[in-house]
PDB file of C-alpha atoms in Angstrom:
ATOM      1  CA  MET A1037      -0.845  15.666  -8.628  1.00  0.00           C
ATOM      2  CA  VAL A1038      -0.096  18.819  -6.705  1.00  0.00           C
ATOM      3  CA  LEU A1039       2.079  19.999  -9.609  1.00  0.00           C
ATOM      4  CA  VAL A1040      -0.746  19.346 -12.077  1.00  0.00           C
ATOM      5  CA  GLY A1041      -3.136  21.272  -9.842  1.00  0.00           C
ATOM      6  CA  ARG A1042      -0.713  24.182  -9.615  1.00  0.00           C
ATOM      7  CA  ALA A1043      -0.272  24.231 -13.388  1.00  0.00           C
ATOM      8  CA  LEU A1044      -4.043  24.291 -13.895  1.00  0.00           C
ATOM      9  CA  SER A1045      -4.422  27.041 -11.323  1.00  0.00           C
ATOM     10  CA  ALA A1046      -2.030  29.234 -13.330  1.00  0.00           C
ATOM     11  CA  ASN A1047      -5.177  30.041 -15.313  1.00  0.00           C
ATOM     12  CA  PRO A1048      -6.646  33.161 -13.656  1.00  0.00           C
ATOM     13  CA  ASN A1049     -10.115  31.568 -13.785  1.00  0.00           C
ATOM     14  CA  MET A1050      -8.993  28.544 -11.730  1.00  0.00           C
ATOM     15  CA  MET A1051      -7.660  28.057  -8.215  1.00  0.00           C
ATOM     16  CA  LEU A1052      -6.059  25.211  -6.329  1.00  0.00           C
ATOM     17  CA  LEU A1053      -7.945  24.187  -3.221  1.00  0.00           C
ATOM     18  CA  GLN A1054      -6.883  20.948  -1.584  1.00  0.00           C
ATOM     19  CA  VAL A1055      -9.789  19.559   0.398  1.00  0.00           C
ATOM     20  CA  LEU A1056      -8.808  15.875   0.494  1.00  0.00           C
ATOM     21  CA  GLU A1057      -5.957  14.069   2.162  1.00  0.00           C
ATOM     22  CA  ARG A1058      -4.607  10.550   2.105  1.00  0.00           C
ATOM     23  CA  GLN A1059      -4.386   8.672   5.372  1.00  0.00           C
ATOM     24  CA  GLY A1060      -2.099   5.722   5.787  1.00  0.00           C
ATOM     25  CA  LYS A1061       0.396   4.480   3.264  1.00  0.00           C
ATOM     26  CA  GLY A1062      -1.257   1.303   2.038  1.00  0.00           C
ATOM     27  CA  GLU A1063      -0.883   0.423  -1.623  1.00  0.00           C
ATOM     28  CA  LEU A1064      -4.089  -0.208  -3.532  1.00  0.00           C
ATOM     29  CA  LYS A1065      -2.657  -1.271  -6.873  1.00  0.00           C
ATOM     30  CA  LEU A1066      -2.287  -4.981  -6.052  1.00  0.00           C
ATOM     31  CA  LEU A1067      -5.835  -5.366  -4.702  1.00  0.00           C
ATOM     32  CA  GLY A1068      -8.881  -6.659  -6.559  1.00  0.00           C
ATOM     33  CA  LYS A1069     -11.717  -4.325  -7.509  1.00  0.00           C
ATOM     34  CA  GLN A1070     -13.936  -4.995  -4.477  1.00  0.00           C
ATOM     35  CA  GLN A1071     -11.061  -4.748  -2.000  1.00  0.00           C
ATOM     36  CA  ARG A1072      -9.826  -1.533  -3.678  1.00  0.00           C
ATOM     37  CA  LYS A1073     -13.267  -0.021  -3.199  1.00  0.00           C
ATOM     38  CA  ILE A1074     -13.231  -0.834   0.517  1.00  0.00           C
ATOM     39  CA  GLU A1075      -9.648   0.326   1.049  1.00  0.00           C
ATOM     40  CA  SER A1076     -10.027   3.558  -0.941  1.00  0.00           C
ATOM     41  CA  SER A1077     -12.895   4.593   1.321  1.00  0.00           C
ATOM     42  CA  ARG A1078     -10.540   4.110   4.284  1.00  0.00           C
ATOM     43  CA  SER A1079      -7.573   5.785   2.597  1.00  0.00           C
ATOM     44  CA  TYR A1080      -9.033   9.185   1.697  1.00  0.00           C
ATOM     45  CA  ARG A1081     -10.868  11.750   3.782  1.00  0.00           C
ATOM     46  CA  LEU A1082     -11.660  15.428   3.893  1.00  0.00           C
ATOM     47  CA  LYS A1083      -8.843  17.515   5.302  1.00  0.00           C
ATOM     48  CA  ALA A1084      -8.983  17.495   9.070  1.00  0.00           C
ATOM     49  CA  ARG A1085      -8.576  21.283   9.189  1.00  0.00           C
ATOM     50  CA  LEU A1086     -11.040  22.173   6.458  1.00  0.00           C
ATOM     51  CA  GLY A1087     -12.455  25.505   7.548  1.00  0.00           C
ATOM     52  CA  GLN A1088     -15.618  27.443   6.807  1.00  0.00           C
ATOM     53  CA  GLU A1089     -13.660  29.845   4.603  1.00  0.00           C
ATOM     54  CA  GLU A1090     -12.435  26.981   2.403  1.00  0.00           C
ATOM     55  CA  LEU A1091     -15.936  25.514   2.212  1.00  0.00           C
ATOM     56  CA  ALA A1092     -17.381  28.875   1.212  1.00  0.00           C
ATOM     57  CA  LEU A1093     -14.671  29.307  -1.414  1.00  0.00           C
ATOM     58  CA  LEU A1094     -15.345  25.834  -2.809  1.00  0.00           C
ATOM     59  CA  ASN A1095     -19.093  26.448  -2.978  1.00  0.00           C
ATOM     60  CA  SER A1096     -18.520  29.768  -4.751  1.00  0.00           C
ATOM     61  CA  CYS A1097     -16.917  27.918  -7.674  1.00  0.00           C
ATOM     62  CA  THR A1098     -18.866  26.834 -10.738  1.00  0.00           C
ATOM     63  CA  ALA A1099     -17.029  23.495 -10.927  1.00  0.00           C
ATOM     64  CA  ALA A1100     -14.357  21.477  -9.129  1.00  0.00           C
ATOM     65  CA  TYR A1101     -11.900  18.920 -10.459  1.00  0.00           C
ATOM     66  CA  VAL A1102     -10.729  15.869  -8.580  1.00  0.00           C
ATOM     67  CA  ILE A1103      -7.411  14.818 -10.123  1.00  0.00           C
ATOM     68  CA  ASP A1104      -6.121  11.227 -10.025  1.00  0.00           C
ATOM     69  CA  ASP A1105      -2.784  10.186 -11.506  1.00  0.00           C
ATOM     70  CA  VAL A1106      -3.656   6.647 -12.653  1.00  0.00           C
ATOM     71  CA  MET A1107      -7.104   5.093 -12.790  1.00  0.00           C
ATOM     72  CA  THR A1108      -7.255   1.310 -12.578  1.00  0.00           C
ATOM     73  CA  THR A1109     -10.718   0.404 -11.282  1.00  0.00           C
ATOM     74  CA  GLY A1110     -11.960   3.928 -10.580  1.00  0.00           C
ATOM     75  CA  SER A1111     -12.433   3.239  -6.860  1.00  0.00           C
ATOM     76  CA  THR A1112     -10.151   6.031  -5.660  1.00  0.00           C
ATOM     77  CA  LEU A1113     -11.652   8.574  -8.039  1.00  0.00           C
ATOM     78  CA  ASP A1114     -15.201   7.515  -7.074  1.00  0.00           C
ATOM     79  CA  THR A1115     -14.379   7.807  -3.362  1.00  0.00           C
ATOM     80  CA  CYS A1116     -12.842  11.252  -3.759  1.00  0.00           C
ATOM     81  CA  LEU A1117     -15.670  12.517  -5.973  1.00  0.00           C
ATOM     82  CA  SER A1118     -18.193  11.352  -3.356  1.00  0.00           C
ATOM     83  CA  LEU A1119     -16.313  13.087  -0.546  1.00  0.00           C
ATOM     84  CA  VAL A1120     -16.280  16.418  -2.394  1.00  0.00           C
ATOM     85  CA  ALA A1121     -19.917  16.016  -3.477  1.00  0.00           C
ATOM     86  CA  GLY A1122     -20.822  15.600   0.191  1.00  0.00           C
ATOM     87  CA  ILE A1123     -19.606  19.103   1.053  1.00  0.00           C
ATOM     88  CA  ALA A1124     -20.147  21.117  -2.130  1.00  0.00           C
ATOM     89  CA  ASP A1125     -23.229  21.827  -4.171  1.00  0.00           C
ATOM     90  CA  ILE A1126     -21.337  22.398  -7.417  1.00  0.00           C
ATOM     91  CA  ARG A1127     -20.418  20.477 -10.551  1.00  0.00           C
ATOM     92  CA  ILE A1128     -17.562  18.064  -9.769  1.00  0.00           C
ATOM     93  CA  LEU A1129     -15.470  16.537 -12.522  1.00  0.00           C
ATOM     94  CA  GLY A1130     -12.945  13.712 -12.347  1.00  0.00           C
ATOM     95  CA  LEU A1131      -9.674  14.021 -14.229  1.00  0.00           C
ATOM     96  CA  CYS A1132      -7.229  11.138 -14.563  1.00  0.00           C
ATOM     97  CA  LEU A1133      -3.915  11.348 -16.357  1.00  0.00           C
ATOM     98  CA  ALA A1134      -3.529   7.682 -17.283  1.00  0.00           C
ATOM     99  CA  MET A1135      -5.560   4.490 -17.239  1.00  0.00           C
ATOM    100  CA  ASP A1136      -4.095   1.134 -16.262  1.00  0.00           C
TER     101      ASP A1136
END
């Protein structure tokens, strides 16, 4: 996903700003929908070293994209969208590359 973000940020009107990080290495793909929802909320968080400068930069944007490689139930994308919405007062869009 980092490569996709970098490719998108090649556009001079876009930038790559990573504000989320994955914690742990648990696999979500074999879990049911309800369990995936619970585990995705434990698996993603805002970057521990997210600074005021990054927050200001994010809030200066007109929109942000949260990129997910494969969407199965949507739990991971929903979790990540909620995390970004909690720190930015901008339009936030979800982008997934494939659906399972």
